Structures are given as C-alpha cells and as structure tokens.
Coordinates of C-alpha atoms in Angstrom, one line a residue:
Chain A
M314 CA 60.8 41.6 80.8
R315 CA 64.0 39.1 79.8
T316 CA 67.3 39.5 82.3
A317 CA 69.5 41.9 81.6
R318 CA 72.5 40.3 82.6
R319 CA 74.2 38.1 79.8
L320 CA 77.3 36.3 79.4
R321 CA 78.9 36.7 76.4
R322 CA 82.4 36.7 74.6
S323 CA 83.9 40.0 74.8
R324 CA 83.8 42.6 71.9
L325 CA 86.7 44.3 73.4
D326 CA 90.0 44.3 71.4
P327 CA 92.7 43.1 73.6
G328 CA 94.7 46.3 72.5
V329 CA 92.0 48.6 74.2
T330 CA 92.1 46.5 77.4
M331 CA 95.9 46.5 77.6
R332 CA 95.8 50.7 76.9
R333 CA 93.3 50.8 79.9
F334 CA 95.2 48.5 82.2
L335 CA 98.4 50.9 81.4
A336 CA 96.6 53.9 81.8
G337 CA 95.6 52.5 85.1
L338 CA 99.1 51.9 85.8
L339 CA 100.5 55.2 85.1
A340 CA 97.7 56.9 87.2
G341 CA 98.3 54.9 90.5
A342 CA 101.0 55.9 92.5
C343 CA 101.4 52.3 94.0
A344 CA 99.9 50.1 91.5
F345 CA 101.3 47.9 88.8
A346 CA 100.0 45.0 86.5
F347 CA 101.8 42.0 87.0
T348 CA 100.2 40.3 83.8
A349 CA 98.1 42.2 81.7
N350 CA 97.4 39.3 79.4
A351 CA 93.2 38.9 79.3
S352 CA 90.4 40.7 78.0
A353 CA 87.0 40.1 79.5
Q354 CA 85.6 36.8 78.7
V355 CA 82.7 37.3 81.1
E356 CA 80.7 40.3 80.5
I357 CA 77.7 42.0 82.2
D358 CA 75.7 44.2 80.3
I359 CA 74.8 46.7 82.8
T360 CA 72.6 48.9 80.3
R361 CA 69.5 47.3 80.9
G362 CA 67.4 46.5 83.8
R363 CA 68.2 43.5 85.3
T364 CA 67.0 40.9 87.3
D365 CA 69.8 38.4 88.7
P366 CA 73.0 39.6 90.2
L367 CA 76.3 37.8 88.9
P368 CA 77.1 34.9 91.0
I369 CA 81.0 35.2 92.1
A370 CA 83.0 33.3 94.9
V371 CA 85.7 35.5 96.4
P372 CA 87.7 33.0 98.8
S373 CA 89.7 34.7 101.7
Y374 CA 92.9 36.0 100.0
V375 CA 95.8 33.4 100.8
A376 CA 98.1 34.9 103.4
S377 CA 102.0 34.7 103.7
G378 CA 103.8 35.6 106.6
D379 CA 102.0 38.0 108.9
T380 CA 98.9 39.1 106.5
A381 CA 96.5 36.7 107.8
E382 CA 94.2 39.4 109.2
L383 CA 95.1 42.1 106.6
S384 CA 94.0 39.0 103.9
T385 CA 90.4 38.4 105.6
Q386 CA 90.0 42.1 105.7
I387 CA 90.8 42.4 102.2
T388 CA 88.8 40.0 101.1
E389 CA 85.4 41.4 102.9
V390 CA 86.2 44.9 101.5
I391 CA 86.5 43.4 98.1
E392 CA 83.3 41.2 98.3
A393 CA 81.4 43.8 100.1
D394 CA 81.9 46.4 97.5
L395 CA 80.9 44.0 94.8
E396 CA 77.8 43.0 96.6
R397 CA 76.9 46.5 97.2
S398 CA 76.8 47.2 93.7
G399 CA 73.9 44.8 93.3
L400 CA 75.6 43.5 90.0
F401 CA 77.0 40.4 91.9
A402 CA 75.8 38.0 94.5
P403 CA 79.0 36.4 96.3
I404 CA 78.4 32.9 97.1
D405 CA 78.7 31.9 100.8
E406 CA 82.4 30.7 101.5
R407 CA 80.9 27.9 103.7
A408 CA 79.3 26.4 100.4
F409 CA 83.2 26.4 98.9
V410 CA 84.5 22.8 97.8
E411 CA 88.0 23.9 96.7
Q412 CA 90.1 25.6 99.3
I413 CA 92.6 28.1 97.4
S414 CA 95.7 27.5 99.0
S415 CA 97.8 29.5 95.8
I416 CA 96.8 31.6 93.3
N417 CA 99.4 30.0 91.1
V418 CA 97.5 27.1 90.5
R419 CA 94.5 26.7 87.9
P420 CA 91.3 26.3 90.3
R421 CA 89.5 23.3 89.8
F422 CA 86.8 24.9 87.8
A423 CA 84.5 22.1 88.3
D424 CA 84.6 23.0 92.4
W425 CA 83.2 26.3 91.5
R426 CA 80.5 25.3 88.8
V427 CA 79.0 22.9 91.1
I428 CA 78.3 25.6 93.8
G429 CA 76.8 28.1 91.0
A430 CA 79.7 30.2 90.7
R431 CA 79.9 32.1 87.5
V432 CA 83.4 34.1 88.2
L433 CA 85.9 33.3 90.7
V434 CA 88.5 35.5 92.3
T435 CA 91.7 34.5 93.9
G436 CA 94.0 36.3 95.7
E437 CA 97.0 36.6 98.0
V438 CA 98.6 39.2 100.1
E439 CA 102.2 39.1 100.4
P440 CA 104.1 41.2 102.8
L441 CA 107.3 43.1 101.1
G442 CA 110.4 44.1 103.0
D443 CA 109.9 47.7 103.5
G444 CA 106.4 47.4 105.3
R445 CA 104.1 47.4 102.2
V446 CA 102.0 44.5 101.0
Q447 CA 101.5 43.4 97.7
L448 CA 98.0 42.3 96.5
N449 CA 97.9 39.7 93.5
T450 CA 94.5 39.0 92.3
R451 CA 93.3 36.9 89.4
L452 CA 89.7 36.9 88.2
W453 CA 88.6 33.5 86.5
D454 CA 85.8 32.6 83.9
V455 CA 84.4 29.6 85.8
A456 CA 82.0 28.3 82.7
G457 CA 85.0 28.9 80.4
N458 CA 87.6 27.3 82.3
Q459 CA 90.1 30.1 81.9
Q460 CA 91.4 33.2 83.6
L461 CA 89.8 36.8 82.6
G462 CA 92.5 39.0 83.8
S463 CA 94.9 39.4 86.6
V464 CA 96.1 42.5 88.8
A465 CA 98.7 43.4 91.3
Y466 CA 98.7 46.5 93.7
K467 CA 101.7 47.3 96.0
T468 CA 100.4 49.6 98.9
P469 CA 101.8 50.8 102.1
R470 CA 99.6 48.4 105.0
E471 CA 97.6 51.5 106.4
N472 CA 96.1 52.0 102.9
W473 CA 94.6 48.2 102.5
R474 CA 91.1 49.4 101.8
R475 CA 92.0 51.5 99.1
A476 CA 94.2 48.9 97.7
A477 CA 91.0 46.4 98.0
H478 CA 88.7 48.8 96.3
K479 CA 91.0 48.8 93.4
V480 CA 91.0 45.4 93.1
A481 CA 87.0 45.2 93.5
D482 CA 87.1 48.2 90.5
F483 CA 89.1 46.1 88.5
I484 CA 86.9 43.0 88.9
Y485 CA 83.8 45.5 88.3
S486 CA 85.4 46.9 84.9
N487 CA 86.7 43.8 83.7
L488 CA 83.2 42.1 83.9
T489 CA 81.1 45.2 82.9
G490 CA 83.3 47.3 80.4
E491 CA 82.6 50.1 82.6
E492 CA 84.9 51.9 85.0
G493 CA 84.5 51.2 88.6
Y494 CA 83.7 53.6 91.3
F495 CA 84.6 51.9 94.2
D496 CA 88.2 53.7 94.9
T497 CA 86.2 56.9 95.7
R498 CA 85.1 59.0 98.4
I499 CA 81.8 61.0 99.4
V500 CA 81.6 64.7 101.2
F501 CA 78.4 65.4 102.7
V502 CA 76.8 67.2 105.4
S503 CA 76.8 65.8 109.0
E504 CA 73.6 66.7 110.7
S505 CA 73.2 66.4 114.4
G506 CA 70.7 67.8 117.3
N507 CA 67.1 68.6 117.0
K508 CA 65.4 70.5 114.3
L509 CA 65.7 73.9 115.9
D510 CA 69.0 73.6 116.6
R511 CA 70.7 71.8 114.1
T512 CA 74.5 71.7 113.3
K513 CA 75.6 71.1 110.0
R514 CA 79.3 70.3 109.6
L515 CA 80.9 69.2 106.3
M516 CA 82.6 65.4 106.3
I517 CA 84.2 63.1 104.0
M518 CA 84.2 59.5 103.9
D519 CA 85.3 56.4 101.5
Q520 CA 82.1 55.6 99.2
D521 CA 81.3 52.6 101.4
G522 CA 81.1 54.7 104.4
A523 CA 84.7 54.0 106.1
N524 CA 87.0 56.6 107.2
P525 CA 84.6 59.2 108.1
Q526 CA 86.0 62.5 109.1
A527 CA 84.7 66.0 109.7
L528 CA 86.0 68.8 107.6
T529 CA 84.4 71.7 109.5
D530 CA 83.5 72.4 113.2
G531 CA 79.8 73.7 112.6
L532 CA 80.9 76.3 115.3
N533 CA 80.3 79.6 113.5
Y534 CA 78.5 78.2 110.3
D535 CA 76.6 75.5 109.0
V536 CA 77.7 73.8 105.5
L537 CA 75.5 73.0 102.6
T538 CA 75.4 71.6 99.3
P539 CA 79.3 70.4 99.0
R540 CA 80.5 69.5 95.7
F541 CA 83.7 67.9 94.7
S542 CA 86.4 69.3 92.4
P543 CA 87.1 67.2 89.3
S544 CA 90.5 67.7 90.1
N545 CA 90.1 66.3 93.6
Q546 CA 91.7 68.6 95.7
Q547 CA 89.1 71.1 96.4
I548 CA 85.5 71.0 97.7
T549 CA 82.8 74.0 96.9
Y550 CA 80.0 74.5 99.5
L551 CA 77.8 76.9 100.8
A552 CA 78.8 78.4 104.1
L553 CA 75.3 79.7 106.0
F554 CA 75.9 81.9 108.7
D555 CA 73.5 83.5 111.2
N556 CA 74.5 87.1 110.9
Q557 CA 75.4 87.8 107.0
P558 CA 74.2 86.1 103.7
A559 CA 75.4 82.8 103.0
Q560 CA 78.4 82.2 100.8
V561 CA 80.0 80.1 98.4
Y562 CA 83.5 78.9 99.9
L563 CA 86.3 76.9 98.2
F564 CA 88.2 74.2 100.8
N565 CA 91.8 72.4 100.0
I566 CA 91.2 69.1 101.4
E567 CA 94.8 68.8 101.6
T568 CA 95.6 71.9 103.3
G569 CA 92.4 72.6 105.2
E570 CA 92.6 76.2 103.5
Q571 CA 89.2 77.7 103.1
E572 CA 88.2 81.0 101.2
A573 CA 85.2 82.6 100.1
L574 CA 84.5 83.2 96.5
G575 CA 84.6 87.0 96.2
T576 CA 82.6 89.0 98.5
Y577 CA 78.9 90.0 97.7
R578 CA 76.1 92.1 99.4
G579 CA 73.9 89.5 98.8
M580 CA 73.9 85.9 99.2
T581 CA 76.0 83.5 96.7
F582 CA 74.8 79.7 96.9
A583 CA 74.1 76.5 94.9
P584 CA 77.8 76.2 93.7
R585 CA 79.1 73.3 91.6
F586 CA 82.5 73.1 89.6
S587 CA 82.8 73.0 85.7
P588 CA 84.0 69.6 84.5
D589 CA 87.5 71.1 83.9
G590 CA 87.6 72.3 87.3
Q591 CA 88.8 75.9 86.4
S592 CA 85.5 77.6 86.9
V593 CA 82.5 77.3 89.8
L594 CA 78.9 78.1 88.7
F595 CA 76.4 79.1 91.3
S596 CA 73.8 81.6 91.7
V597 CA 73.9 85.3 92.8
E598 CA 71.2 86.8 94.9
Q599 CA 70.7 90.7 94.6
N600 CA 67.7 92.4 96.1
G601 CA 66.2 89.2 96.6
N602 CA 66.3 88.0 93.0
S603 CA 69.0 84.8 92.1
D604 CA 70.7 84.6 88.6
V605 CA 72.9 82.2 87.6
A606 CA 76.8 83.0 87.2
I607 CA 80.1 81.6 86.6
M608 CA 83.3 82.4 88.1
D609 CA 86.9 81.7 86.6
L610 CA 89.1 80.3 89.4
R611 CA 92.4 81.7 87.8
T612 CA 91.0 85.4 87.1
R613 CA 87.9 85.5 89.7
R614 CA 85.8 87.2 87.1
L615 CA 82.2 86.6 87.5
R616 CA 80.2 86.2 84.6
T617 CA 76.3 86.4 84.8
L618 CA 74.4 84.2 82.8
T619 CA 70.7 84.9 83.2
D620 CA 68.9 87.7 83.9
N621 CA 65.6 87.3 84.8
P622 CA 63.2 88.3 87.6
A623 CA 62.7 84.5 88.3
I624 CA 64.9 82.4 90.8
D625 CA 67.3 80.8 88.4
T626 CA 69.6 78.2 90.4
S627 CA 71.2 75.1 90.8
P628 CA 73.5 75.6 87.6
T629 CA 75.1 72.3 86.2
M630 CA 77.3 72.3 83.1
S631 CA 77.4 69.2 80.7
P632 CA 80.8 67.2 80.5
D633 CA 81.7 68.8 77.2
G634 CA 81.3 72.4 78.7
R635 CA 79.1 73.6 75.9
Q636 CA 75.9 73.7 77.9
I637 CA 74.3 74.6 81.3
A638 CA 71.3 73.2 82.9
F639 CA 69.8 74.9 85.7
A640 CA 66.2 75.5 87.6
S641 CA 64.3 78.4 87.1
D642 CA 60.8 79.4 88.2
R643 CA 60.3 82.0 85.4
G644 CA 57.3 79.6 84.0
G645 CA 55.2 79.6 87.3
S646 CA 56.5 76.4 89.0
Q647 CA 60.2 76.0 89.1
Q648 CA 61.4 73.6 86.0
I649 CA 64.7 72.6 84.5
Y650 CA 66.3 74.8 81.9
V651 CA 69.3 74.5 79.4
M652 CA 71.1 77.2 77.9
D653 CA 74.3 77.4 76.1
A654 CA 77.2 77.8 78.1
D655 CA 77.6 81.4 77.4
G656 CA 73.9 82.3 78.6
T657 CA 72.5 82.4 75.3
N658 CA 69.4 79.7 73.6
Q659 CA 67.5 79.3 77.6
R660 CA 64.8 76.8 77.0
R661 CA 62.9 74.7 79.1
I662 CA 63.2 70.9 79.0
T663 CA 60.8 69.6 81.8
F664 CA 56.9 70.3 81.4
G665 CA 55.7 67.4 84.3
E666 CA 53.4 68.3 87.0
G667 CA 55.1 69.5 90.1
T668 CA 58.4 71.2 90.5
Y669 CA 61.8 70.0 88.9
G670 CA 65.1 71.0 91.2
T671 CA 68.8 70.2 91.6
P672 CA 69.5 69.2 88.1
V673 CA 72.9 67.5 88.1
W674 CA 74.5 66.6 84.4
S675 CA 75.8 63.0 84.1
P676 CA 79.3 62.6 83.8
R677 CA 78.2 60.4 80.6
G678 CA 76.6 63.5 79.1
D679 CA 73.5 62.1 78.3
L680 CA 71.1 62.7 81.4
I681 CA 70.2 64.9 83.6
A682 CA 69.6 63.7 87.5
F683 CA 67.0 66.1 89.4
T684 CA 64.9 66.3 92.5
R685 CA 60.9 66.4 91.6
Q686 CA 58.4 67.4 94.2
Y687 CA 54.8 66.3 93.5
K688 CA 51.7 66.9 95.5
S689 CA 53.5 65.7 99.3
R690 CA 56.2 63.6 97.8
F691 CA 59.7 63.9 96.7
Y692 CA 61.3 61.9 93.7
I693 CA 64.8 61.3 92.3
G694 CA 64.7 61.3 88.4
V695 CA 66.5 61.2 85.3
V696 CA 65.5 63.0 82.1
R697 CA 67.3 63.2 78.8
T698 CA 69.3 66.5 78.0
D699 CA 66.2 67.4 75.3
G700 CA 64.0 66.6 78.1
T701 CA 62.2 63.2 76.8
G702 CA 62.6 59.8 78.3
E703 CA 62.0 60.8 82.2
R704 CA 62.2 58.3 84.8
L705 CA 61.5 58.3 88.4
L706 CA 64.0 56.2 90.1
T707 CA 63.1 56.5 93.9
E708 CA 60.1 58.3 96.2
S709 CA 59.6 59.3 99.8
Y710 CA 58.8 61.8 102.1
L711 CA 61.7 63.6 101.1
D712 CA 64.3 62.6 98.6
E713 CA 66.7 65.2 97.5
G714 CA 70.1 66.2 95.7
P715 CA 71.3 63.4 93.6
T716 CA 75.0 63.2 92.7
W717 CA 76.3 60.8 89.8
S718 CA 78.9 58.1 90.6
P719 CA 82.0 59.2 88.3
N720 CA 81.1 56.4 85.9
G721 CA 77.4 57.5 85.6
R722 CA 75.8 54.4 86.7
V723 CA 74.8 55.4 90.5
L724 CA 73.1 58.1 92.1
M725 CA 73.4 58.9 95.7
F726 CA 71.0 61.2 97.5
H727 CA 69.5 62.3 100.8
R728 CA 66.4 61.0 102.3
E729 CA 63.6 61.5 105.2
E730 CA 61.6 58.7 104.8
R731 CA 59.1 59.8 107.2
P732 CA 57.8 63.1 108.3
G733 CA 60.4 64.3 111.1
G734 CA 62.2 61.1 110.7
P735 CA 66.0 60.5 110.4
V736 CA 67.8 62.0 107.1
G737 CA 70.3 59.8 105.7
L738 CA 72.1 59.0 102.3
Y739 CA 70.9 56.5 100.0
S740 CA 72.5 55.0 96.7
V741 CA 70.3 53.7 93.6
D742 CA 71.0 52.3 90.0
L743 CA 70.1 54.5 87.3
T744 CA 68.2 51.6 86.3
G745 CA 65.8 52.4 89.5
Q746 CA 67.2 49.0 91.2
N747 CA 69.1 48.8 94.1
L748 CA 68.4 51.0 96.6
R749 CA 70.7 51.0 99.3
P750 CA 71.2 52.9 102.5
V751 CA 74.6 54.3 102.9
P752 CA 76.2 54.0 106.2
T753 CA 77.2 57.7 108.0
P754 CA 78.2 58.5 111.3
G755 CA 74.7 60.3 112.8
E756 CA 72.2 61.9 110.3
A757 CA 73.6 62.9 106.7
S758 CA 72.6 64.8 103.7
D759 CA 73.8 66.6 100.5
P760 CA 76.2 63.7 99.2
A761 CA 78.7 64.6 96.8
W762 CA 80.5 62.0 95.0
S763 CA 84.3 62.4 94.1
P764 CA 86.1 61.5 90.8
P765 CA 88.1 58.4 91.0
L766 CA 91.0 58.9 93.1
N767 CA 94.6 58.4 91.8
Chain B
M1496 CA 67.6 95.6 137.7
I1497 CA 66.7 91.9 138.5
K1498 CA 62.9 93.0 140.0
R1499 CA 62.4 95.3 136.9
T1500 CA 63.5 92.0 134.5
L1501 CA 60.8 89.9 136.6
G1502 CA 58.4 92.7 136.3
K1503 CA 59.2 92.6 132.4
A1504 CA 58.8 89.1 132.2
G1505 CA 55.9 88.7 134.2
L1506 CA 53.9 91.0 131.9
I1507 CA 55.1 88.8 128.9
L1508 CA 53.6 86.0 130.5
A1509 CA 50.4 87.8 131.6
L1510 CA 50.0 88.8 128.1
G1511 CA 50.7 85.6 126.5
A1512 CA 48.3 84.1 129.0
M1513 CA 45.4 86.4 127.8
A1514 CA 46.3 85.8 124.1
A1515 CA 46.1 82.1 124.6
C1516 CA 42.6 82.6 126.4
A1517 CA 41.4 84.7 123.6
S1518 CA 42.3 82.4 120.9
T1519 CA 40.4 79.9 119.4
P1520 CA 42.6 76.7 118.9
E1521 CA 42.8 77.3 115.4
E1522 CA 44.0 80.9 115.4
A1523 CA 46.7 79.6 117.8
N1524 CA 48.8 78.1 115.1
T1525 CA 48.5 81.0 112.8
A1526 CA 50.1 84.3 112.6
S1527 CA 47.2 86.0 114.4
D1528 CA 48.4 84.8 118.0
Y1529 CA 51.5 87.1 117.1
E1530 CA 49.2 90.2 116.6
T1531 CA 46.8 89.4 119.6
V1532 CA 49.8 89.3 121.8
A1533 CA 50.6 93.1 120.8
P1534 CA 49.3 95.8 123.0
T1535 CA 48.6 99.3 122.0
T1536 CA 51.5 101.6 121.7
T1537 CA 50.2 103.0 125.0
A1538 CA 51.4 100.1 126.7
R1539 CA 54.7 100.9 125.9
T1540 CA 54.6 104.0 128.3
E1541 CA 53.4 101.9 131.1
P1542 CA 56.6 102.1 133.5
V1543 CA 56.0 98.2 134.1
G1544 CA 56.1 97.6 130.0
P1545 CA 59.2 96.7 128.2
E1546 CA 61.6 99.4 128.1
P1547 CA 61.1 101.5 124.9
G1548 CA 63.7 100.7 122.0
T1549 CA 64.3 97.0 123.2
L1550 CA 63.3 93.9 121.0
E1551 CA 60.8 93.0 123.7
D1552 CA 59.0 96.3 122.9
F1553 CA 59.7 95.9 119.2
Q1554 CA 58.0 92.5 119.2
Q1555 CA 55.1 93.5 121.4
S1556 CA 54.5 96.8 120.0
A1557 CA 54.6 95.5 116.0
G1558 CA 55.3 91.8 115.7
D1559 CA 58.3 90.5 114.6
R1560 CA 57.3 88.2 112.0
V1561 CA 55.3 88.1 108.7
F1562 CA 54.1 85.1 107.2
F1563 CA 53.8 83.7 103.4
G1564 CA 51.8 81.1 101.5
Y1565 CA 53.3 78.2 100.3
N1566 CA 56.1 79.3 97.6
Q1567 CA 54.8 82.9 97.8
Y1568 CA 57.0 85.9 98.5
N1569 CA 53.9 88.4 98.1
L1570 CA 52.7 90.1 101.4
T1571 CA 49.2 89.6 102.7
N1572 CA 47.3 92.4 104.5
E1573 CA 48.1 91.1 107.8
A1574 CA 51.8 91.1 106.8
Q1575 CA 51.6 94.9 105.5
G1576 CA 49.7 95.5 108.8
T1577 CA 52.7 94.2 111.2
L1578 CA 55.3 95.6 108.8
S1579 CA 53.5 99.1 108.8
R1580 CA 53.5 99.0 112.9
Q1581 CA 57.4 98.0 112.3
A1582 CA 58.0 101.0 110.2
A1583 CA 56.4 103.3 112.9
W1584 CA 58.2 101.6 115.6
L1585 CA 61.5 101.9 113.4
K1586 CA 61.1 105.6 113.0
E1587 CA 60.8 106.1 116.8
F1588 CA 63.9 104.5 117.1
P1589 CA 65.9 106.0 114.0
E1590 CA 69.3 104.5 115.6
V1591 CA 68.1 100.8 115.4
R1592 CA 69.2 98.8 112.8
L1593 CA 67.6 95.5 111.8
R1594 CA 68.4 92.6 109.7
L1595 CA 65.5 90.9 108.0
V1596 CA 65.7 86.9 107.8
G1597 CA 63.8 85.1 105.2
N1598 CA 62.7 81.4 105.9
A1599 CA 60.9 78.8 104.0
D1600 CA 59.4 75.6 105.1
E1601 CA 60.4 72.0 104.4
R1602 CA 59.0 71.4 101.3
G1603 CA 61.2 72.1 98.8
T1604 CA 64.7 71.9 97.8
R1605 CA 67.8 73.4 99.8
E1606 CA 68.7 75.5 97.1
Y1607 CA 65.3 76.9 96.0
N1608 CA 64.2 77.4 99.6
L1609 CA 67.4 79.5 100.0
A1610 CA 66.2 81.7 97.0
L1611 CA 63.0 81.9 98.1
G1612 CA 64.1 83.0 101.5
A1613 CA 66.1 85.8 99.9
R1614 CA 62.7 87.0 97.8
R1615 CA 60.6 87.1 101.4
A1616 CA 63.0 89.2 103.2
N1617 CA 63.4 91.3 100.6
A1618 CA 59.8 91.8 100.0
A1619 CA 59.6 92.9 103.5
K1620 CA 62.7 95.0 103.2
S1621 CA 61.0 96.6 100.2
Y1622 CA 57.7 97.5 101.9
L1623 CA 59.6 99.0 104.9
V1624 CA 61.6 101.3 102.4
G1625 CA 58.3 102.3 100.8
L1626 CA 57.0 103.7 104.2
G1627 CA 60.3 105.7 104.4
I1628 CA 62.6 103.5 106.6
D1629 CA 66.3 104.2 105.2
P1630 CA 67.4 101.3 103.7
S1631 CA 71.1 101.7 104.7
R1632 CA 69.4 100.3 108.5
I1633 CA 68.2 97.1 106.7
T1634 CA 70.3 93.9 105.9
T1635 CA 68.7 91.0 104.5
I1636 CA 69.5 87.3 104.9
S1637 CA 67.8 84.0 103.8
Y1638 CA 68.3 81.1 106.2
G1639 CA 66.2 79.0 103.5
K1640 CA 64.8 75.9 105.1
E1641 CA 67.6 75.5 107.7
R1642 CA 66.0 77.3 110.6
P1643 CA 62.5 76.4 111.3
I1644 CA 60.6 77.9 114.3
D1645 CA 58.5 74.6 114.6
P1646 CA 60.1 72.0 114.1
R1647 CA 56.8 69.6 113.4
S1648 CA 56.2 68.3 109.7
T1649 CA 52.5 69.5 109.6
P1650 CA 50.5 72.3 107.6
D1651 CA 50.5 74.6 110.6
A1652 CA 54.3 74.3 111.3
W1653 CA 55.3 74.9 107.4
A1654 CA 52.7 78.0 107.6
K1655 CA 55.0 79.2 110.7
N1656 CA 58.1 78.3 109.0
R1657 CA 57.3 80.6 106.1
N1658 CA 58.3 84.0 107.1
A1659 CA 60.5 87.0 107.4
T1660 CA 61.7 87.5 110.9
T1661 CA 62.8 91.1 111.8
M1662 CA 65.9 91.3 114.1
L1663 CA 66.9 94.2 115.8
V1664 CA 70.8 94.0 115.3
S1665 CA 71.9 97.1 117.3
V1666 CA 69.8 99.3 119.4
G1667 CA 71.4 102.6 120.5
S1668 CA 72.1 103.7 124.0

C-alpha cells in the first residue's frame, strides 16, 4: 500500500482560500487575520489510509512582556492537537538547530530541513494593553523555502486555550484542505459508582479533555445519549427516571434551563437534532412498541414517521434533510434502514450478520457510522448510505455510540475494553487508524461532538 | 414492632437458606431460585409470615420477577406461572398499584435495550391484564441495560438482568 500522505502543489484557488479566511474572520468574535496572503503549498491527502504523519516543528511561541508561561502553554496545546490528529509528528524541540526569536525574520530553512521537518510553525504571544493577548502565527513550507500562511487572534487571556485550538485548526486546515475540529467541545455521560448503583451525569469538556464541567448532578435522574444541536446552544438528551418513563429533554448550555420535549404516557428516547437544528428526531414508545417520530421545536408538533410493530429507533437525518436512517428489528435482527424524510420509501441497507444499531449520518453526507454487534464482540463501522462499502474500524468487548467530528474525518465512541472493565471515550480516524483514548475525569460514555465553535 | 420485624426477617432468612440447600449450584443462578423461595399461600396466613399485602408477602407468594431469553420478550411457561400468581395476589389486594420495570442485559446498545425493556414490561403487563387485572393499576417503565441486578459479565448474570420486575408503588392501609 503506497503512502497516502503526499506533498504537492495546492490546487486551491487563492481566492477560495481568501474567502475561507474572511469567513473565519467574520465568524470569530476575537479573531482577525493580519495577513491572508498565502494558499496551501504543502498539503496532506487525508482521504486515503496513510502511514506516515507529517514531520512538523513547533518551536515555543516567542514571548514578550509577561507572556512567557502563556507562550509555553499555548505552544503545548497547538502541538498536542496536531499530534493527536495522527496526521502530524511534532519534532522534539531538543533537536532544533535554529532558535526562533522573532517571527518576522525568515527562518533558516536548511536548519529545519536537516532535522527532518517538512513544515515549521512560528509564533509569538503579544500582550495587549487591555488585558488581552494577540497570537501571531506563521506557517512555513520548509522544503519550498516559503511561507504558507499566517494568522492572528486576539483573545482574553483566560480564553487562551480556545485561541490555541484555533491556531491548530488553521494549521490543519491549511495543510489538509479540510476544516479543523480542534476548537470544539464534547458532551458525554460521566459514570460513577459500581454497576449496581451507577450515577450518570451530563458533562461537557473541550475536545482535548480540558475544562470538564458537570451540567447535571445525577441526583434525580440519569442522563443518557446526549446530542449537540447544530446551533450549539442546546443539547438534547434522555433523562432516565426511577419512577416514570424515560423522557427526551432539551438543555440550554448557556442558561442551564431544561425542559421535557412534550409529555407522553410512554417513553421517548434516542433523540437527535435535525441538521438545521429546528427539529428533534426521537423514538416514541407506546404500549411497548417503539416508532420513529420528529418534533418541530417551534410548533412542538410531533409527526410519527414509522408505524411498525418492530422496534424502530436511533433516527439520524442526512445533512441535506432529505433522508433519515434508523435502526429496526423488523427483519428479525436489528439492522439499519433508510427512509425519505416524510417516512416513505423505507428500505433496509445493511444485511450483515449480527446486529446493527446507532446509525449516525456523516456531516459530509456520504457515510453512516454504526455500532455492530456480532457474536460476543462490538464494532464501530461505517457504510455508504446505499449499504455498500461497509468497513469496520474498531472492535472490543463493547464499542458503542459513534459521533462524528464536524469535518467528518474522526469518530468518537465509548468502549468497555474487557468485561466489567472501566468504560471510557476513544477516537479513531475514518481510515480506522489512530485509535486514541480521550481523557475524561473518571469513566465516561455516550460522547457527542459539537459543531465548530464560533 | 421491632420484634415482629425481626421475626419476619428471620423467616425470610430461613426460607432463603432452605432454598439454597434445595438448589443445585446450577439452579441457584437461574430464575428457579425465585420460585423455590415462594411459600404456598398458606404461609401468608401464618402469624410469623410477611404481613399480607406487603412487598415481602408479594415476593414470597408470587415472585416479583420474570425472565426472558436473549433479545426476546415472549413469556416463558415459568414467567406465565409467576405472573398468574401475581395476578391472584393482586386480586386479593385490589388497592395495590404496581410498576412493571423492563430490563435488558448489557449485550446490546443503550437505545435498543431501552426499547427492549419497554417490550418486556408491556408483555408482562398484557399478561396480567389478560388475567383480569385493571390496566389502570399498572404503569410500565424501561431501564434498558442501565439497572442490572447482577453486575457480572457472565451468561448467568445476563440471564438475570433480562427481566421484568413488578414493583408495588402504593399499598392501601
């Protein structure tokens, strides 16, 4: 198998790149580009299975004034983001020949070539008078002796991690041609206690595990299967009560407000937002039978989409809003089905042995991720939306509940490696490579990736 | 009052010990040990037995759990027997309301197991209703795979965790 990473001249139109810079500029509250002059000259093709990560040098950001400690921390976050993606291999700073003391001087490219760097990142952290700092970053093509791009962000000091993630996103995006996913967050279920007396709380953290924060106390109900709204201010989740049927809830991250989505005699469960954030799809259980329904969040009107004596659950809508995938055991074992958004044209797309559950439509629209169970093992896999091209990416005693990174390149899920062992979060590339544990405070399950933050 | 409670506990322990002695090791991990614990209805009239109409009485007279096969929600003969005893007991104590909780083992996804638990609770409810219990006395809940009664990851534990459990939610004075 040939290496999938390749360096090549960018085919990107500089105008497109400029527009992307400007779009980022407009979206970011504290971001602006101080130069937006370069298109990518070094590019990683991440659509193929790759073998070698790109050697990259990220010398410590140049400090000025009182930013020495901050510069070190920012550099570490940027480097860690790049390393964890599996696409980059940061070079140990002890190998560096040139010491960067200003980012406005051309680096000595030969000094970076000699240590094997393909790309060099230089940066500085400048204190601003108003308590904020400015991060200036330049990206260099070491072999081509030229600057690939540059970016600057102003940020309140306490938001330095987000600014660092934005820089990592800039580097990732410049070198892969894909949107970055480092400035994102994860909601998940924090699990504590033994199996007979388990508490499951809703938590949120940065995608790299920093800043974990509990959103529910776990006293009156457990939280399961949280999902992010594409509009980013809301989460929908399942509240599991001891003395009443489980119910789908909405949670506003900013205000902390929670509300049940309607009141039903039976259980509502398996919620997921529509891609436009205007509706929530979920299952409604009546007299033991579960069907898929969609609720318009403005009118609160519920429309049932399936009417089948089998278990129909785990609905997920395609990014264009035209189709819905769901899991059903109407054929005997649970498999994945796809239907039109109005509930018509229901057809089965998976036919493999074992069972398939928790379908999740890729943000790119071309794939559906799922949990497959076969004999006594669980797998995370992907399949094209017509049911062809199934690939299993992971396997363990229990792998369950994939969620897509917003750029559709990485999947996160939860794993119980061995029977009775601790449950935790993991991420894996769409290629099946770069399997990594995701750090959480204690045991964790049911991750859900946020859209890119603004 | 304290004495009576102690007496009751003593009887339960004694019955448990008898059941343990009577069971082979294989049987001890199956549904049958719940059945063997149950005394005949005459035990309820004994002055030292559980107070009639209480949860202890219900558990001993009828058994509060029925068990299911993997990914199944049909009632076995044994489950039907337990539910028939539950129905007889519930007819004796018409003021008692109950919550039927459906549970699943850990071998499935959260979402599917929630649905499966609902099926199991409702299968048990339907059977009781078919035996003449007023459906308005019964609510159903699914805990999916979230509330195991046996924490182990073994076939025995999974068999126990695939159940519908009858809980008494209000007992008349």
